[in-house]
Structure formats: structure tokens, C-alpha cells
Amino acid sequence: MSRAHDDTDGNAAYGKKPFERAKSHFADRITADGKDGWPVEAGRYRLVVSRACPWASRALVSRRLLGLEGSLSLAVADPVQDDRSWRFTLDPGGRDPVLGIRYLSEAYEAREPDYPDGVSVPAIVDVPSGRLVTNDYQRITLDFATEWTALHRPGAPDLYPEPLRAEIDEVMEGVYRDVNNGVYRAGFATRQSEYEDACRGVFRRLDLVAQRLADHRYLVGDTITEADIRLFTTLVRFDAVYHGHFKCNRWKLTENPVLWAYARDLYQTPGFGDTVDFDHIKRHYYQVHTGINPTAIVPLGPDLSGWVTPHHREELGGRPFGDGTPPGPAPAAERVPSAG
């Protein structure tokens, strides 16, 4: 999720111009062999997220499941950013305590002076230099799973198992196009036909996913994989923001028995729900997207208590963490209020 520097391309522009998902400008990879100049190294990098952003939430879930908290520090931006970019107003003095900056854009500028494009999360910053390393939201979590293995916790799951990668990639491609990105295409549409095409695509894909999950606990194989993480971060926002704010309202998540049970199953799995902050999610979408919601009024609903009700998905079998184990409790400084 990004923010451009130009005020004419800021919050008020949402819903007033055609939507197009920008490619990640900074696509360097942090790898075990350091081939891009950025070797995996404990304590060297800082992950910058917004708990409101579904793309950043993927990184939060992956980091928790793999136990990277002690190796990769976390900066959480204010969910209500301004047109200058994501800001660190949640921290004392309005500065990130590790990077010493007020805006994430400062790390972008340190990497590329006069950088003209959007400032997005998730982003990984090199702490010693203060320079942005990558904002490649599609690649970051895959590298967490495959390149950061030396820093994984004991019992960390394999979120991208090699024998299943082709199938995982195929599932993720459809989910990304029609669901992850589709809700944005619907929400930011400027023409009726554009909106209807995107909205139909969202629910067509969700119907297909529900059929897949009717007798399988997880999307691919019998364990949690990257594909589940990517679907979950959209589903957990669906009724709170996408159903109303983005007009994806053919039905609510709670009205689809399979997807609602699947989403609750993941939410109640350590590493998923304990990274979700519904307050941040709602305030971001309704207060930042003033082109869609000019009053910036944040709705009171929906009722969140259902997220912690029994789901019975364990009856389908499956092993959430495969041969591994659940992550321990989230670090105290990173805990968020539970929906229950």
C-alpha cells in the first residue's frame, strides 16, 4: 500500500482516477548468499509495516510464524498517514526509535535521492545506512521462508515447500489478481463497468476458493503455506472495510460458511490473529481514502466477537505447522488487542 509524494496524487485522489497497482521499484533481495549486496544478518534490518495494510500484514504473519522477531526488528507506522508518506507518530517524539526518521519516505530518499514514486509498506530498511533495501511485497515473504532459514526458530513451519511451489504459485496468482488486488480495483473504480467487472471477479474467485476449501483445511497440501497467508490478509479485512467501503457487497464473509470458518481457523492460529489490529484497519481505510469517504467517519461495526467462536475446521484434519510447532506468544511490545 503506497503513498505518493505529490499532493495532487494523495488521499483525495482515491476513487477519482483509474486504479493501477504499481510494481515495486526497489526489488533488491536479502538472501543467504548476499548476491544483491544484502546478506541475511540478524539485527541488521528493520521491517516497516502498517497493521492496516494487507500487503504488510503478510510480512507480519510470516515473521511471527518463522520466529524472526529477534532477528528482524519491527517499526509500525501510524495507520492514518498523510500525503508525505507513512509516518512514525505512534513512537515517542514522532520518530522511529531505531531509524531516527519521522517518515518512511526518508529511507526511500536515502536510497534514491529525489525518488519520485509511491512510498509503500512493507519495506525493509538497512539500519546502519538508513537506506531502503526493498519494498517488493510479493517477494519479501517468500524470501523470509526460503532465504532466512538460518534465523528461523526451532520448529518453524515450511511455508513454501519446494514440492508444492508450482501449485502454491498458481493458487496465489488467481487470488492476487481477483481477490487481493481485485477489491482495490473495485473500490477505486471510476466507472460503473470497471467496478462491476472487478467486483464480479472478486466473488467468482472467492466462490472457487470456497469450493477448494470445502473439504480441505488449507489451500495447498495439509499445512499452512504462503497461499493461506495471502488469502487470510484480505479475508480478515473483508467485512470491516471491503464489503462497505470498497462496495464488494454481494455477500459478507460471515455469510459464506466455508470461508468464514476457514478465516476463523487461521485467525485463531498463533501467528495470524495476534498480528491483526482492526482499529488500525478501519481508521486507515475510512480516514485516509477521502476520495471515497470524504467525511472520514469510521463505522462502529462490524461485531468482531465471531472471530473467536468455534470453527470446527480441525475435523478436516491437516497439520497447521506440519512437523513444526506453533510460535510462542508475541513479544509484549508487539501485542495487539484481540477481537474477542
Tab-separated table of C-alpha atoms in Angstrom:
chain	number	residue	atom	x	y	z
A	1	MET	CA	0.000	0.000	0.000
A	2	SER	CA	1.619	3.231	-1.081
A	3	ARG	CA	1.569	6.957	-0.782
A	4	ALA	CA	2.901	9.309	-3.435
A	5	HIS	CA	4.861	12.455	-2.660
A	6	ASP	CA	2.834	14.701	-4.943
A	7	ASP	CA	-0.129	16.173	-3.051
A	8	THR	CA	-2.205	16.008	-6.239
A	9	ASP	CA	-1.776	12.238	-6.073
A	10	GLY	CA	-2.600	11.961	-2.397
A	11	ASN	CA	-5.500	10.834	-0.243
A	12	ALA	CA	-8.206	12.846	-2.007
A	13	ALA	CA	-7.327	11.228	-5.352
A	14	TYR	CA	-8.640	7.798	-4.306
A	15	GLY	CA	-11.705	6.918	-6.346
A	16	LYS	CA	-11.171	9.818	-8.746
A	17	LYS	CA	-8.672	8.303	-11.142
A	18	PRO	CA	-8.183	4.827	-12.632
A	19	PHE	CA	-6.543	2.399	-10.219
A	20	GLU	CA	-3.335	0.646	-11.159
A	21	ARG	CA	-1.162	-1.359	-8.781
A	22	ALA	CA	2.405	-0.080	-9.111
A	23	LYS	CA	5.251	-2.543	-9.348
A	24	SER	CA	7.816	-2.481	-6.561
A	25	HIS	CA	10.513	-0.010	-7.562
A	26	PHE	CA	13.117	-1.400	-5.180
A	27	ALA	CA	13.338	-5.143	-5.794
A	28	ASP	CA	16.694	-5.991	-4.228
A	29	ARG	CA	16.595	-9.231	-2.293
A	30	ILE	CA	18.053	-10.078	1.101
A	31	THR	CA	19.485	-13.535	0.582
A	32	ALA	CA	21.626	-16.119	2.315
A	33	ASP	CA	24.451	-15.569	-0.187
A	34	GLY	CA	24.029	-11.786	-0.326
A	35	LYS	CA	24.104	-11.789	-4.144
A	36	ASP	CA	22.285	-8.429	-4.300
A	37	GLY	CA	24.632	-6.955	-1.719
A	38	TRP	CA	22.239	-7.569	1.150
A	39	PRO	CA	23.111	-10.738	3.097
A	40	VAL	CA	20.758	-12.180	5.691
A	41	GLU	CA	22.113	-10.955	9.016
A	42	ALA	CA	20.479	-10.860	12.434
A	43	GLY	CA	19.853	-7.339	13.694
A	44	ARG	CA	20.897	-5.552	10.518
A	45	TYR	CA	17.480	-4.796	9.038
A	46	ARG	CA	14.223	-3.224	10.175
A	47	LEU	CA	10.832	-4.219	8.822
A	48	VAL	CA	8.475	-1.262	8.434
A	49	VAL	CA	4.761	-2.047	8.315
A	50	SER	CA	1.323	-0.656	8.813
A	51	ARG	CA	-1.038	-3.027	10.585
A	52	ALA	CA	-3.746	-1.579	8.339
A	53	CYS	CA	-2.129	-2.774	5.117
A	54	PRO	CA	-2.841	-6.309	3.860
A	55	TRP	CA	0.444	-6.491	1.966
A	56	ALA	CA	2.394	-5.538	5.090
A	57	SER	CA	0.305	-7.945	7.154
A	58	ARG	CA	1.673	-10.823	5.095
A	59	ALA	CA	5.129	-9.928	6.368
A	60	LEU	CA	3.864	-9.663	9.949
A	61	VAL	CA	2.318	-13.138	9.833
A	62	SER	CA	5.327	-14.727	8.147
A	63	ARG	CA	7.753	-13.101	10.590
A	64	ARG	CA	5.732	-14.450	13.542
A	65	LEU	CA	5.309	-17.967	12.179
A	66	LEU	CA	9.010	-18.270	11.352
A	67	GLY	CA	10.172	-16.724	14.624
A	68	LEU	CA	12.151	-13.868	13.102
A	69	GLU	CA	11.182	-11.336	15.785
A	70	GLY	CA	14.577	-11.491	17.465
A	71	SER	CA	16.474	-11.112	14.194
A	72	LEU	CA	14.380	-8.572	12.310
A	73	SER	CA	13.122	-5.610	14.310
A	74	LEU	CA	9.732	-4.048	13.642
A	75	ALA	CA	8.576	-0.476	13.034
A	76	VAL	CA	4.818	0.145	12.992
A	77	ALA	CA	3.610	3.236	11.169
A	78	ASP	CA	0.560	5.303	12.029
A	79	PRO	CA	-2.414	3.886	10.089
A	80	VAL	CA	-3.581	7.422	9.247
A	81	GLN	CA	-0.731	8.697	7.113
A	82	ASP	CA	-0.610	11.987	5.300
A	83	ASP	CA	0.428	12.830	1.757
A	84	ARG	CA	4.108	12.829	2.710
A	85	SER	CA	4.065	9.080	3.365
A	86	TRP	CA	3.773	6.645	6.242
A	87	ARG	CA	4.765	8.381	9.452
A	88	PHE	CA	6.037	7.272	12.854
A	89	THR	CA	3.692	9.285	15.043
A	90	LEU	CA	2.992	6.238	17.227
A	91	ASP	CA	6.540	6.496	18.592
A	92	PRO	CA	7.769	8.998	21.219
A	93	GLY	CA	8.658	12.287	19.578
A	94	GLY	CA	7.170	11.121	16.285
A	95	ARG	CA	10.396	9.379	15.256
A	96	ASP	CA	11.196	5.732	14.750
A	97	PRO	CA	13.464	4.922	17.719
A	98	VAL	CA	15.866	2.822	15.649
A	99	LEU	CA	15.999	4.650	12.310
A	100	GLY	CA	15.543	8.118	13.775
A	101	ILE	CA	13.245	9.245	10.976
A	102	ARG	CA	9.775	10.799	11.011
A	103	TYR	CA	8.621	9.491	7.633
A	104	LEU	CA	9.347	6.277	5.772
A	105	SER	CA	9.980	8.445	2.714
A	106	GLU	CA	13.268	9.491	4.336
A	107	ALA	CA	14.597	5.933	3.936
A	108	TYR	CA	13.471	5.950	0.308
A	109	GLU	CA	15.260	9.266	-0.277
A	110	ALA	CA	18.400	7.904	1.379
A	111	ARG	CA	18.369	5.076	-1.150
A	112	GLU	CA	17.462	7.193	-4.176
A	113	PRO	CA	17.570	10.997	-3.831
A	114	ASP	CA	14.566	12.739	-5.397
A	115	TYR	CA	12.760	9.403	-5.609
A	116	PRO	CA	9.516	10.386	-7.377
A	117	ASP	CA	7.144	7.471	-6.801
A	118	GLY	CA	4.953	5.997	-4.074
A	119	VAL	CA	6.189	5.143	-0.589
A	120	SER	CA	4.855	1.716	0.285
A	121	VAL	CA	4.825	-0.857	3.042
A	122	PRO	CA	6.067	-3.432	3.743
A	123	ALA	CA	9.552	-2.043	3.444
A	124	ILE	CA	12.851	-3.313	4.782
A	125	VAL	CA	15.463	-0.744	5.744
A	126	ASP	CA	19.180	-1.278	6.321
A	127	VAL	CA	19.698	0.041	9.847
A	128	PRO	CA	23.402	1.019	9.602
A	129	SER	CA	22.914	3.166	6.490
A	130	GLY	CA	19.260	4.113	6.914
A	131	ARG	CA	18.666	3.176	3.280
A	132	LEU	CA	15.680	1.306	1.946
A	133	VAL	CA	16.587	-2.189	0.779
A	134	THR	CA	13.323	-3.466	-0.711
A	135	ASN	CA	9.625	-2.731	-0.991
A	136	ASP	CA	8.925	-5.850	-3.053
A	137	TYR	CA	5.825	-7.036	-1.211
A	138	GLN	CA	5.454	-10.086	-3.448
A	139	ARG	CA	8.980	-11.339	-2.764
A	140	ILE	CA	9.688	-10.361	0.852
A	141	THR	CA	7.728	-13.177	2.485
A	142	LEU	CA	8.951	-15.799	0.027
A	143	ASP	CA	12.499	-14.853	0.969
A	144	PHE	CA	11.631	-14.993	4.660
A	145	ALA	CA	10.577	-18.602	4.075
A	146	THR	CA	13.488	-19.672	1.856
A	147	GLU	CA	16.475	-17.359	2.406
A	148	TRP	CA	16.223	-16.566	6.120
A	149	THR	CA	16.171	-20.224	7.207
A	150	ALA	CA	19.354	-19.896	9.293
A	151	LEU	CA	17.470	-17.460	11.537
A	152	HIS	CA	14.195	-19.405	11.762
A	153	ARG	CA	13.070	-20.507	15.218
A	154	PRO	CA	13.260	-24.193	16.117
A	155	GLY	CA	10.051	-25.801	14.869
A	156	ALA	CA	9.356	-23.137	12.249
A	157	PRO	CA	6.964	-24.385	9.542
A	158	ASP	CA	7.896	-24.659	5.881
A	159	LEU	CA	5.633	-22.023	4.382
A	160	TYR	CA	6.808	-22.564	0.802
A	161	PRO	CA	7.597	-26.285	0.496
A	162	GLU	CA	9.501	-26.991	-2.688
A	163	PRO	CA	7.367	-29.944	-3.901
A	164	LEU	CA	4.237	-27.763	-3.753
A	165	ARG	CA	5.604	-24.477	-5.095
A	166	ALA	CA	4.117	-24.753	-8.576
A	167	GLU	CA	0.644	-25.333	-7.131
A	168	ILE	CA	1.084	-22.632	-4.487
A	169	ASP	CA	2.173	-20.158	-7.166
A	170	GLU	CA	-0.833	-20.992	-9.333
A	171	VAL	CA	-3.283	-20.545	-6.457
A	172	MET	CA	-1.633	-17.314	-5.334
A	173	GLU	CA	-1.720	-15.856	-8.849
A	174	GLY	CA	-5.513	-16.189	-9.082
A	175	VAL	CA	-6.060	-14.968	-5.527
A	176	TYR	CA	-3.804	-11.963	-6.100
A	177	ARG	CA	-5.399	-10.934	-9.384
A	178	ASP	CA	-9.033	-11.363	-8.406
A	179	VAL	CA	-9.121	-11.007	-4.614
A	180	ASN	CA	-6.063	-9.301	-3.079
A	181	ASN	CA	-5.890	-6.723	-5.868
A	182	GLY	CA	-9.463	-7.151	-7.067
A	183	VAL	CA	-11.006	-5.498	-4.013
A	184	TYR	CA	-8.877	-2.406	-4.713
A	185	ARG	CA	-9.876	-2.372	-8.378
A	186	ALA	CA	-13.497	-2.432	-7.292
A	187	GLY	CA	-13.090	0.112	-4.505
A	188	PHE	CA	-11.119	2.639	-6.530
A	189	ALA	CA	-13.073	2.195	-9.773
A	190	THR	CA	-14.076	5.394	-11.541
A	191	ARG	CA	-16.604	3.847	-13.938
A	192	GLN	CA	-19.571	1.551	-13.312
A	193	SER	CA	-18.379	-1.069	-15.786
A	194	GLU	CA	-14.902	-1.072	-14.253
A	195	TYR	CA	-16.355	-1.586	-10.785
A	196	GLU	CA	-18.735	-4.333	-11.870
A	197	ASP	CA	-16.013	-6.254	-13.672
A	198	ALA	CA	-13.726	-6.145	-10.645
A	199	CYS	CA	-16.463	-6.947	-8.146
A	200	ARG	CA	-17.675	-9.932	-10.135
A	201	GLY	CA	-14.103	-11.157	-10.344
A	202	VAL	CA	-13.708	-10.941	-6.566
A	203	PHE	CA	-16.727	-13.109	-5.856
A	204	ARG	CA	-16.093	-15.507	-8.722
A	205	ARG	CA	-12.661	-16.255	-7.282
A	206	LEU	CA	-13.972	-16.453	-3.723
A	207	ASP	CA	-16.553	-18.998	-4.860
A	208	LEU	CA	-13.790	-21.084	-6.452
A	209	VAL	CA	-11.648	-20.823	-3.331
A	210	ALA	CA	-14.598	-21.848	-1.154
A	211	GLN	CA	-15.112	-24.938	-3.323
A	212	ARG	CA	-11.443	-25.802	-2.879
A	213	LEU	CA	-11.647	-25.361	0.888
A	214	ALA	CA	-14.917	-27.228	1.384
A	215	ASP	CA	-13.085	-30.491	2.048
A	216	HIS	CA	-9.503	-29.290	2.531
A	217	ARG	CA	-8.436	-27.379	5.611
A	218	TYR	CA	-5.774	-25.383	3.769
A	219	LEU	CA	-5.361	-24.133	0.218
A	220	VAL	CA	-2.437	-26.356	-0.810
A	221	GLY	CA	-1.424	-29.563	0.940
A	222	ASP	CA	-2.323	-30.275	4.555
A	223	THR	CA	-0.352	-27.474	6.218
A	224	ILE	CA	-0.363	-23.682	6.280
A	225	THR	CA	1.542	-22.198	3.352
A	226	GLU	CA	2.225	-18.791	1.857
A	227	ALA	CA	-1.025	-19.148	-0.101
A	228	ASP	CA	-3.073	-19.192	3.115
A	229	ILE	CA	-1.276	-16.142	4.460
A	230	ARG	CA	-2.055	-14.155	1.321
A	231	LEU	CA	-5.737	-15.068	1.277
A	232	PHE	CA	-6.162	-14.509	5.016
A	233	THR	CA	-4.956	-10.898	4.981
A	234	THR	CA	-7.748	-9.987	2.562
A	235	LEU	CA	-10.434	-12.096	4.234
A	236	VAL	CA	-9.761	-10.633	7.672
A	237	ARG	CA	-10.451	-7.143	6.254
A	238	PHE	CA	-13.430	-8.143	4.161
A	239	ASP	CA	-16.436	-7.320	6.309
A	240	ALA	CA	-14.695	-4.475	8.149
A	241	VAL	CA	-13.749	-2.476	5.048
A	242	TYR	CA	-14.044	-4.179	1.674
A	243	HIS	CA	-17.746	-5.069	1.921
A	244	GLY	CA	-18.893	-1.497	2.542
A	245	HIS	CA	-16.040	0.895	1.825
A	246	PHE	CA	-14.978	-0.870	-1.388
A	247	LYS	CA	-18.550	-1.908	-2.365
A	248	CYS	CA	-17.668	-5.626	-2.525
A	249	ASN	CA	-21.084	-6.386	-1.117
A	250	ARG	CA	-22.616	-9.350	-2.916
A	251	TRP	CA	-22.256	-11.143	0.396
A	252	LYS	CA	-20.320	-10.789	3.636
A	253	LEU	CA	-17.585	-13.138	4.717
A	254	THR	CA	-19.764	-14.156	7.655
A	255	GLU	CA	-22.434	-15.278	5.157
A	256	ASN	CA	-20.141	-17.803	3.469
A	257	PRO	CA	-19.954	-20.833	5.783
A	258	VAL	CA	-16.757	-22.285	4.306
A	259	LEU	CA	-14.699	-19.097	4.035
A	260	TRP	CA	-15.915	-17.759	7.387
A	261	ALA	CA	-14.890	-20.985	9.149
A	262	TYR	CA	-11.561	-21.044	7.274
A	263	ALA	CA	-10.803	-17.423	8.190
A	264	ARG	CA	-11.671	-18.061	11.851
A	265	ASP	CA	-9.468	-21.155	11.871
A	266	LEU	CA	-6.486	-19.112	10.718
A	267	TYR	CA	-7.334	-16.147	12.943
A	268	GLN	CA	-7.258	-18.436	15.977
A	269	THR	CA	-3.939	-19.973	14.897
A	270	PRO	CA	-0.937	-18.397	16.680
A	271	GLY	CA	0.792	-16.003	14.298
A	272	PHE	CA	-2.344	-14.854	12.480
A	273	GLY	CA	-4.953	-13.180	14.673
A	274	ASP	CA	-2.343	-11.903	17.087
A	275	THR	CA	-0.983	-9.643	14.322
A	276	VAL	CA	-4.385	-8.156	13.371
A	277	ASP	CA	-5.418	-4.706	14.585
A	278	PHE	CA	-8.986	-3.969	13.477
A	279	ASP	CA	-8.799	-0.420	14.839
A	280	HIS	CA	-5.825	0.367	12.593
A	281	ILE	CA	-7.527	-1.308	9.635
A	282	LYS	CA	-10.763	0.650	9.930
A	283	ARG	CA	-9.185	4.016	10.694
A	284	HIS	CA	-6.810	3.742	7.748
A	285	TYR	CA	-9.336	2.886	5.075
A	286	TYR	CA	-12.109	5.201	6.220
A	287	GLN	CA	-9.949	8.184	7.208
A	288	VAL	CA	-7.275	8.066	4.516
A	289	HIS	CA	-9.394	7.300	1.449
A	290	THR	CA	-11.142	10.675	1.476
A	291	GLY	CA	-11.830	10.449	-2.242
A	292	ILE	CA	-14.214	7.597	-1.382
A	293	ASN	CA	-15.259	8.585	2.148
A	294	PRO	CA	-14.991	12.396	2.275
A	295	THR	CA	-16.450	12.662	5.796
A	296	ALA	CA	-13.727	10.339	7.174
A	297	ILE	CA	-16.322	8.857	9.532
A	298	VAL	CA	-15.280	5.427	10.812
A	299	PRO	CA	-18.154	2.953	11.265
A	300	LEU	CA	-18.758	1.316	14.623
A	301	GLY	CA	-19.215	-2.192	13.206
A	302	PRO	CA	-18.934	-4.940	12.425
A	303	ASP	CA	-19.219	-7.048	15.567
A	304	LEU	CA	-15.837	-8.757	15.967
A	305	SER	CA	-16.775	-11.316	18.602
A	306	GLY	CA	-17.421	-14.008	15.999
A	307	TRP	CA	-13.735	-14.262	15.169
A	308	VAL	CA	-13.085	-16.302	18.303
A	309	THR	CA	-16.064	-18.659	18.031
A	310	PRO	CA	-15.551	-22.388	17.253
A	311	HIS	CA	-14.898	-23.151	13.573
A	312	HIS	CA	-14.691	-26.985	13.566
A	313	ARG	CA	-12.190	-26.954	10.694
A	314	GLU	CA	-9.952	-29.327	12.641
A	315	GLU	CA	-12.432	-32.044	11.653
A	316	LEU	CA	-10.949	-31.871	8.148
A	317	GLY	CA	-7.582	-32.989	9.501
A	318	GLY	CA	-4.460	-31.195	8.428
A	319	ARG	CA	-1.434	-30.200	10.451
A	320	PRO	CA	-1.182	-26.418	10.747
A	321	PHE	CA	2.581	-26.355	11.255
A	322	GLY	CA	3.472	-29.649	9.584
A	323	ASP	CA	6.314	-31.249	11.500
A	324	GLY	CA	6.913	-27.956	13.298
A	325	THR	CA	5.344	-26.233	16.273
A	326	PRO	CA	3.273	-23.089	16.893
A	327	PRO	CA	5.124	-19.849	17.605
A	328	GLY	CA	5.261	-18.683	21.181
A	329	PRO	CA	3.451	-15.596	22.453
A	330	ALA	CA	4.030	-12.378	20.564
A	331	PRO	CA	6.609	-10.037	22.133
A	332	ALA	CA	4.903	-7.789	24.670
A	333	ALA	CA	5.735	-4.623	22.720
A	334	GLU	CA	4.063	-6.024	19.589
A	335	ARG	CA	0.824	-7.362	21.059
A	336	VAL	CA	-2.456	-6.040	19.682
A	337	PRO	CA	-5.971	-6.207	21.162
A	338	SER	CA	-7.833	-9.445	20.429
A	339	ALA	CA	-11.146	-9.389	18.567
A	340	GLY	CA	-12.617	-11.384	21.423
